[in-house]
mmCIF file of C-alpha atoms in Angstrom:
data_model
loop_
_atom_site.group_PDB
_atom_site.id
_atom_site.type_symbol
_atom_site.label_atom_id
_atom_site.label_comp_id
_atom_site.label_asym_id
_atom_site.label_seq_id
_atom_site.Cartn_x
_atom_site.Cartn_y
_atom_site.Cartn_z
ATOM 1 C CA UNK A 865 55.710 -5.518 30.162
ATOM 2 C CA UNK A 866 53.213 -2.148 31.078
ATOM 3 C CA UNK A 867 54.836 0.892 30.008
ATOM 4 C CA UNK A 868 54.961 4.017 31.503
ATOM 5 C CA UNK A 869 52.495 6.609 30.881
ATOM 6 C CA UNK A 870 53.361 9.772 29.363
ATOM 7 C CA UNK A 871 54.833 12.279 31.183
ATOM 8 C CA UNK A 872 51.825 15.471 32.050
ATOM 9 C CA UNK A 873 53.008 19.159 33.274
ATOM 10 C CA UNK A 874 52.017 20.208 36.348
ATOM 11 C CA UNK A 875 49.516 22.240 35.419
ATOM 12 C CA UNK A 876 47.698 19.214 33.970
ATOM 13 C CA UNK A 877 48.162 17.154 36.943
ATOM 14 C CA UNK A 878 44.636 17.964 37.950
ATOM 15 C CA UNK A 879 42.772 16.543 34.720
ATOM 16 C CA UNK A 880 45.044 12.867 35.633
ATOM 17 C CA UNK A 881 43.444 10.076 37.174
ATOM 18 C CA UNK A 882 46.217 10.289 39.925
ATOM 19 C CA UNK A 883 45.378 6.999 42.017
ATOM 20 C CA UNK A 884 45.899 5.327 38.732
ATOM 21 C CA UNK A 885 49.033 7.001 38.094
ATOM 22 C CA UNK A 886 50.102 5.709 41.236
ATOM 23 C CA UNK A 887 48.321 2.359 40.642
ATOM 24 C CA UNK A 888 46.726 2.384 44.296
ATOM 25 C CA UNK A 889 42.996 2.389 44.836
ATOM 26 C CA UNK A 890 40.889 5.533 45.549
ATOM 27 C CA UNK A 891 40.673 4.546 49.229
ATOM 28 C CA UNK A 892 44.200 4.023 50.003
ATOM 29 C CA UNK A 893 45.761 5.797 52.909
ATOM 30 C CA UNK A 894 49.015 7.556 53.648
ATOM 31 C CA UNK A 895 50.634 4.583 54.363
ATOM 32 C CA UNK A 896 50.167 2.779 50.748
ATOM 33 C CA UNK A 897 50.662 6.358 49.257
ATOM 34 C CA UNK A 898 54.040 6.179 50.608
ATOM 35 C CA UNK A 899 55.040 2.296 49.293
ATOM 36 C CA UNK A 900 53.507 3.502 45.646
ATOM 37 C CA UNK A 901 55.699 6.464 45.718
ATOM 38 C CA UNK A 902 58.939 4.899 46.659
ATOM 39 C CA UNK A 903 58.442 1.517 43.850
ATOM 40 C CA UNK A 904 58.051 4.447 41.113
ATOM 41 C CA UNK A 905 60.554 6.337 42.501
ATOM 42 C CA UNK A 906 63.009 3.552 42.065
ATOM 43 C CA UNK A 907 61.648 3.152 38.720
ATOM 44 C CA UNK A 908 61.454 6.835 37.279
ATOM 45 C CA UNK A 909 64.566 8.768 39.084
ATOM 46 C CA UNK A 910 66.510 10.105 36.789
ATOM 47 C CA UNK A 911 69.639 9.041 38.433
ATOM 48 C CA UNK A 912 68.668 5.287 37.781
ATOM 49 C CA UNK A 913 67.377 5.710 34.200
ATOM 50 C CA UNK A 914 69.967 8.364 31.966
ATOM 51 C CA UNK A 915 68.780 7.127 28.603
ATOM 52 C CA UNK A 916 65.002 8.103 29.764
ATOM 53 C CA UNK A 917 64.033 11.629 28.356
ATOM 54 C CA UNK A 918 60.846 11.155 29.779
ATOM 55 C CA UNK A 919 62.152 9.931 33.325
ATOM 56 C CA UNK A 920 62.703 13.786 34.874
ATOM 57 C CA UNK A 921 59.262 14.766 34.013
ATOM 58 C CA UNK A 922 57.816 11.528 34.948
ATOM 59 C CA UNK A 923 59.823 11.229 38.625
ATOM 60 C CA UNK A 924 58.439 15.576 38.925
ATOM 61 C CA UNK A 925 54.924 14.271 37.990
ATOM 62 C CA UNK A 926 55.363 11.528 40.570
ATOM 63 C CA UNK A 927 56.926 13.898 43.791
ATOM 64 C CA UNK A 928 53.650 16.328 42.838
ATOM 65 C CA UNK A 929 51.120 13.321 43.036
ATOM 66 C CA UNK A 930 51.771 12.089 45.802
ATOM 67 C CA UNK A 931 52.095 15.591 47.996
ATOM 68 C CA UNK A 932 49.233 15.974 46.527
ATOM 69 C CA UNK A 933 46.555 13.165 47.402
ATOM 70 C CA UNK A 934 48.946 12.862 51.336
ATOM 71 C CA UNK A 935 47.514 16.802 51.945
ATOM 72 C CA UNK A 936 43.924 16.000 52.985
ATOM 73 C CA UNK A 937 41.984 18.841 51.710
ATOM 74 C CA UNK A 938 43.618 18.618 48.259
ATOM 75 C CA UNK A 939 42.718 15.290 48.312
ATOM 76 C CA UNK A 940 39.568 16.024 48.897
ATOM 77 C CA UNK A 941 39.051 18.904 46.460
ATOM 78 C CA UNK A 942 40.871 16.087 43.962
ATOM 79 C CA UNK A 943 38.088 13.973 44.941
ATOM 80 C CA UNK A 944 34.940 16.360 44.816
ATOM 81 C CA UNK A 945 36.540 16.816 41.090
ATOM 82 C CA UNK A 946 36.709 13.743 40.553
ATOM 83 C CA UNK A 947 33.088 12.834 41.201
ATOM 84 C CA UNK A 948 31.787 15.436 39.503
ATOM 85 C CA UNK A 949 33.679 14.498 35.933
ATOM 86 C CA UNK A 950 32.115 11.225 36.631
ATOM 87 C CA UNK A 951 28.969 12.061 37.062
ATOM 88 C CA UNK A 952 29.447 14.802 34.013
ATOM 89 C CA UNK A 953 30.195 11.414 32.038
ATOM 90 C CA UNK A 954 27.472 9.242 33.528
ATOM 91 C CA UNK A 955 25.189 12.167 32.339
ATOM 92 C CA UNK A 956 26.860 11.932 28.671
ATOM 93 C CA UNK A 957 26.536 8.339 28.377
ATOM 94 C CA UNK A 958 22.976 8.468 29.644
ATOM 95 C CA UNK A 959 22.675 10.930 26.852
ATOM 96 C CA UNK A 960 24.188 9.328 24.231
ATOM 97 C CA UNK A 961 22.256 6.151 25.156
ATOM 98 C CA UNK A 962 18.919 8.097 24.765
ATOM 99 C CA UNK A 963 20.089 9.674 21.365
ATOM 100 C CA UNK A 964 20.819 5.895 20.579
ATOM 101 C CA UNK A 965 17.459 4.437 21.576
ATOM 102 C CA UNK A 966 16.088 7.725 19.576
ATOM 103 C CA UNK A 967 18.120 6.928 16.505
ATOM 104 C CA UNK A 968 17.070 3.540 16.589
ATOM 105 C CA UNK A 969 13.604 4.234 17.510
ATOM 106 C CA UNK A 970 13.573 6.775 14.522
ATOM 107 C CA UNK A 971 15.107 3.982 12.096
ATOM 108 C CA UNK A 972 12.663 1.262 13.045
ATOM 109 C CA UNK A 973 9.840 4.242 12.469
ATOM 110 C CA UNK A 974 11.433 4.160 8.645
ATOM 111 C CA UNK A 975 11.021 1.049 8.057
ATOM 112 C CA UNK A 976 8.182 0.966 9.257
ATOM 113 C CA UNK A 977 6.887 3.623 6.973
ATOM 114 C CA UNK A 978 8.628 2.124 3.758
ATOM 115 C CA UNK A 979 6.979 -1.057 4.695
ATOM 116 C CA UNK A 980 3.601 0.366 4.996
ATOM 117 C CA UNK A 981 4.800 2.292 1.184
ATOM 118 C CA UNK A 982 5.707 -1.001 0.094
ATOM 119 C CA UNK A 983 2.596 -2.768 1.353
ATOM 120 C CA UNK A 984 0.260 -0.021 -0.281
ATOM 121 C CA UNK A 985 2.420 -0.044 -3.752
ATOM 122 C CA UNK A 986 1.761 -3.724 -3.602
ATOM 123 C CA UNK A 987 -1.788 -3.570 -2.826
ATOM 124 C CA UNK A 988 -1.896 -1.128 -5.565
ATOM 125 C CA UNK A 989 -0.744 -3.090 -8.092
ATOM 126 C CA UNK A 990 -2.826 -5.967 -6.966
ATOM 127 C CA UNK A 991 -5.884 -3.833 -7.343
ATOM 128 C CA UNK A 992 -4.769 -2.008 -10.677
ATOM 129 C CA UNK A 993 -3.785 -6.030 -11.890
ATOM 130 C CA UNK A 994 -6.977 -6.963 -10.938
ATOM 131 C CA UNK A 995 -8.963 -4.226 -13.037
ATOM 132 C CA UNK A 996 -6.925 -5.161 -16.014
ATOM 133 C CA UNK A 997 -7.684 -8.579 -16.030
ATOM 134 C CA UNK A 998 -11.414 -7.536 -14.967
ATOM 135 C CA UNK A 999 -11.760 -5.329 -18.358
ATOM 136 C CA UNK A 1000 -10.076 -7.712 -20.659
ATOM 137 C CA UNK A 1001 -12.572 -10.480 -19.443
ATOM 138 C CA UNK A 1002 -15.364 -7.906 -19.826
ATOM 139 C CA UNK A 1003 -13.730 -6.985 -23.747
ATOM 140 C CA UNK A 1004 -13.811 -11.084 -23.901
ATOM 141 C CA UNK A 1005 -17.388 -11.289 -22.607
ATOM 142 C CA UNK A 1006 -18.324 -8.474 -25.055
ATOM 143 C CA UNK A 1007 -16.302 -10.348 -28.167
ATOM 144 C CA UNK A 1008 -18.238 -13.270 -27.435
ATOM 145 C CA UNK A 1009 -21.937 -12.018 -27.190
ATOM 146 C CA UNK A 1010 -21.496 -10.000 -30.260
ATOM 147 C CA UNK A 1011 -20.057 -13.344 -32.180
ATOM 148 C CA UNK A 1012 -23.075 -14.895 -30.010
ATOM 149 C CA UNK A 1013 -25.304 -12.140 -32.251
ATOM 150 C CA UNK A 1014 -23.617 -12.062 -35.701
ATOM 151 C CA UNK A 1015 -23.823 -16.679 -35.163
ATOM 152 C CA UNK A 1016 -28.099 -15.782 -34.305
ATOM 153 C CA UNK A 1017 -28.402 -13.156 -37.125
ATOM 154 C CA UNK A 1018 -26.760 -15.330 -39.292
ATOM 155 C CA UNK A 1019 -28.982 -18.202 -38.530
ATOM 156 C CA UNK A 1020 -32.281 -15.904 -38.536
ATOM 157 C CA UNK A 1021 -31.489 -14.397 -42.380
ATOM 158 C CA UNK A 1022 -30.704 -18.217 -43.278
ATOM 159 C CA UNK A 1023 -34.528 -18.811 -42.088
ATOM 160 C CA UNK A 1024 -35.673 -16.373 -43.541
ATOM 161 C CA UNK A 1025 -34.549 -17.342 -46.715
ATOM 162 C CA UNK A 1026 -35.356 -20.766 -46.719
ATOM 163 C CA UNK A 1027 -38.622 -19.522 -45.986
ATOM 164 C CA UNK A 1028 -38.951 -17.345 -48.772
ATOM 165 C CA UNK A 1029 -37.989 -20.040 -51.057
ATOM 166 C CA UNK A 1030 -40.831 -22.142 -49.598
ATOM 167 C CA UNK A 1031 -42.787 -19.578 -50.337
ATOM 168 C CA UNK A 1032 -41.094 -19.539 -53.594
ATOM 169 C CA UNK A 1033 -42.341 -23.012 -53.973
ATOM 170 C CA UNK A 1034 -45.699 -22.697 -53.203
ATOM 171 C CA UNK A 1035 -45.424 -23.249 -49.344
ATOM 172 C CA UNK A 1036 -47.348 -19.654 -49.016
ATOM 173 C CA UNK A 1037 -45.669 -16.674 -47.710
ATOM 174 C CA UNK A 1038 -43.465 -15.769 -44.867
ATOM 175 C CA UNK A 1039 -45.252 -14.431 -41.560
ATOM 176 C CA UNK A 1040 -44.406 -11.016 -40.844
ATOM 177 C CA UNK A 1041 -47.529 -9.529 -38.563
ATOM 178 C CA UNK A 1042 -49.350 -10.700 -35.464
ATOM 179 C CA UNK A 1043 -52.005 -9.769 -33.821
ATOM 180 C CA UNK A 1044 -52.778 -8.244 -30.441
ATOM 181 C CA UNK A 1045 -55.348 -8.282 -27.937
ATOM 182 C CA UNK A 1046 -55.489 -6.372 -25.385
ATOM 183 C CA UNK A 1047 -58.029 -5.211 -22.257
ATOM 184 C CA UNK A 1048 -59.352 -1.848 -23.587
ATOM 185 C CA UNK A 1049 -59.872 -0.382 -20.392
ATOM 186 C CA UNK A 1050 -56.055 -0.156 -20.077
ATOM 187 C CA UNK A 1051 -56.400 2.890 -22.925
ATOM 188 C CA UNK A 1052 -52.995 1.548 -24.900
ATOM 189 C CA UNK A 1053 -51.644 3.813 -27.964
ATOM 190 C CA UNK A 1054 -49.797 2.725 -30.648
ATOM 191 C CA UNK A 1055 -46.609 4.113 -29.132
ATOM 192 C CA UNK A 1056 -46.912 2.268 -26.213
ATOM 193 C CA UNK A 1057 -47.882 -0.729 -28.533
ATOM 194 C CA UNK A 1058 -44.761 -0.473 -30.439
ATOM 195 C CA UNK A 1059 -42.586 0.694 -26.895
ATOM 196 C CA UNK A 1060 -44.002 -3.030 -25.528
ATOM 197 C CA UNK A 1061 -43.563 -5.130 -29.175
ATOM 198 C CA UNK A 1062 -39.981 -3.152 -30.285
ATOM 199 C CA UNK A 1063 -37.995 -5.478 -27.650
ATOM 200 C CA UNK A 1064 -39.202 -8.492 -29.804
ATOM 201 C CA UNK A 1065 -37.306 -6.202 -33.134
ATOM 202 C CA UNK A 1066 -37.609 -3.862 -35.344
ATOM 203 C CA UNK A 1067 -41.510 -2.798 -36.755
ATOM 204 C CA UNK A 1068 -43.048 -1.697 -39.426
ATOM 205 C CA UNK A 1069 -46.972 -0.853 -39.689
ATOM 206 C CA UNK A 1070 -49.083 -0.622 -37.006
ATOM 207 C CA UNK A 1071 -52.711 -0.776 -37.132
ATOM 208 C CA UNK A 1072 -54.786 0.181 -34.671
ATOM 209 C CA UNK A 1073 -58.566 -0.989 -34.340
ATOM 210 C CA UNK A 1074 -60.814 1.842 -34.594
ATOM 211 C CA UNK A 1075 -63.120 -0.249 -31.858
ATOM 212 C CA UNK A 1076 -59.896 -0.178 -29.837
ATOM 213 C CA UNK A 1077 -58.248 -3.322 -27.521
ATOM 214 C CA UNK A 1078 -56.754 -5.081 -30.799
ATOM 215 C CA UNK A 1079 -53.861 -4.249 -33.528
ATOM 216 C CA UNK A 1080 -51.956 -5.499 -36.485
ATOM 217 C CA UNK A 1081 -48.164 -5.389 -35.952
ATOM 218 C CA UNK A 1082 -46.163 -5.878 -38.521
ATOM 219 C CA UNK A 1083 -42.795 -6.618 -37.960
ATOM 220 C CA UNK A 1084 -39.425 -6.588 -40.263
ATOM 221 C CA UNK A 1085 -38.143 -10.050 -39.757
ATOM 222 C CA UNK A 1086 -40.965 -13.088 -39.849
ATOM 223 C CA UNK A 1087 -38.150 -14.357 -37.276
ATOM 224 C CA UNK A 1088 -39.623 -11.319 -35.121
ATOM 225 C CA UNK A 1089 -43.160 -12.014 -35.604
ATOM 226 C CA UNK A 1090 -42.604 -15.763 -34.686
ATOM 227 C CA UNK A 1091 -40.662 -14.537 -31.414
ATOM 228 C CA UNK A 1092 -43.080 -11.979 -30.199
ATOM 229 C CA UNK A 1093 -45.722 -14.643 -30.487
ATOM 230 C CA UNK A 1094 -43.778 -16.913 -28.752
ATOM 231 C CA UNK A 1095 -42.429 -14.832 -25.908
ATOM 232 C CA UNK A 1096 -45.816 -13.051 -25.449
ATOM 233 C CA UNK A 1097 -46.521 -10.626 -22.444
ATOM 234 C CA UNK A 1098 -48.642 -10.544 -19.553
ATOM 235 C CA UNK A 1099 -51.165 -8.020 -20.175
ATOM 236 C CA UNK A 1100 -51.337 -8.876 -24.381
ATOM 237 C CA UNK A 1101 -52.554 -11.180 -26.541
ATOM 238 C CA UNK A 1102 -50.034 -11.929 -29.179
ATOM 239 C CA UNK A 1103 -50.986 -14.718 -32.189
ATOM 240 C CA UNK A 1104 -49.101 -15.066 -35.856
ATOM 241 C CA UNK A 1105 -51.564 -13.815 -38.365
ATOM 242 C CA UNK A 1106 -52.634 -16.067 -40.514
ATOM 243 C CA UNK A 1107 -51.258 -16.513 -43.699
ATOM 244 C CA UNK A 1108 -54.521 -16.024 -45.650
ATOM 245 C CA UNK A 1109 -55.410 -12.476 -44.032
ATOM 246 C CA UNK A 1110 -51.765 -11.817 -44.498
ATOM 247 C CA UNK A 1111 -51.977 -12.508 -48.442
ATOM 248 C CA UNK A 1112 -55.285 -10.430 -48.132
ATOM 249 C CA UNK A 1113 -53.585 -7.976 -46.471
ATOM 250 C CA UNK A 1114 -51.127 -7.375 -48.778
ATOM 251 C CA UNK A 1115 -53.761 -6.937 -51.640
ATOM 252 C CA UNK A 1116 -55.664 -4.027 -49.216
ATOM 253 C CA UNK A 1117 -54.726 -0.593 -48.135
ATOM 254 C CA UNK A 1118 -53.760 -1.118 -44.405
ATOM 255 C CA UNK A 1119 -54.846 2.537 -43.378
ATOM 256 C CA UNK A 1120 -58.101 1.039 -44.615
ATOM 257 C CA UNK A 1121 -58.642 -1.938 -41.793
ATOM 258 C CA UNK A 1122 -61.214 -2.118 -39.105
ATOM 259 C CA UNK A 1123 -61.374 -5.674 -37.786
#
């Protein structure tokens, strides 16, 4: 059952939906207004509703509403006011829609920014992980290289020990020196020879021939001398010193050699 609207003061009638109060269409003529008035008058007349406290106010409001809507000029002013308020509400609704769109757009932008920050953070973390992996692989390679060098050094020392033992058993001395030849026009100095041969191992005495183009180079180990002779050089002829010459060299002053 439809409940009657709350009673309003006469001064506030202009803020009321008068057509809704009478339950009629906005285009209703005076005949329909009178019909609605009679229907509500029977319902809200104080004599017929002695127990309804709002009945007197509702009935007075009914009379005022009917009078206003049946007056042509008053109804036109009310309709104009009503249209203005409807337009104002539509503008407000549109503004709210725009605000909602702006808020949604802002939320999308914030979400996109958050996603981009997360993506950048993930990229940074991924890069850091790859750098750590490369560092670890590099450290492992360094350790492996160091171990390989230790193994090679141990092997070289074992070979030299064997050579020394053979020498003690009459097998002849281990050869530490190499003979180096080159074109005289190259004009190589002792420093040049040392720079070129130091890659094979630590050097000892380097004796340059007075005639040029030749030198006798002593390495600290036989393995270095063998490596230099085996590897050679594009513009140098490198051969191992013969054991006989090495024994003779050891008996003579190296600085006096002029071969």
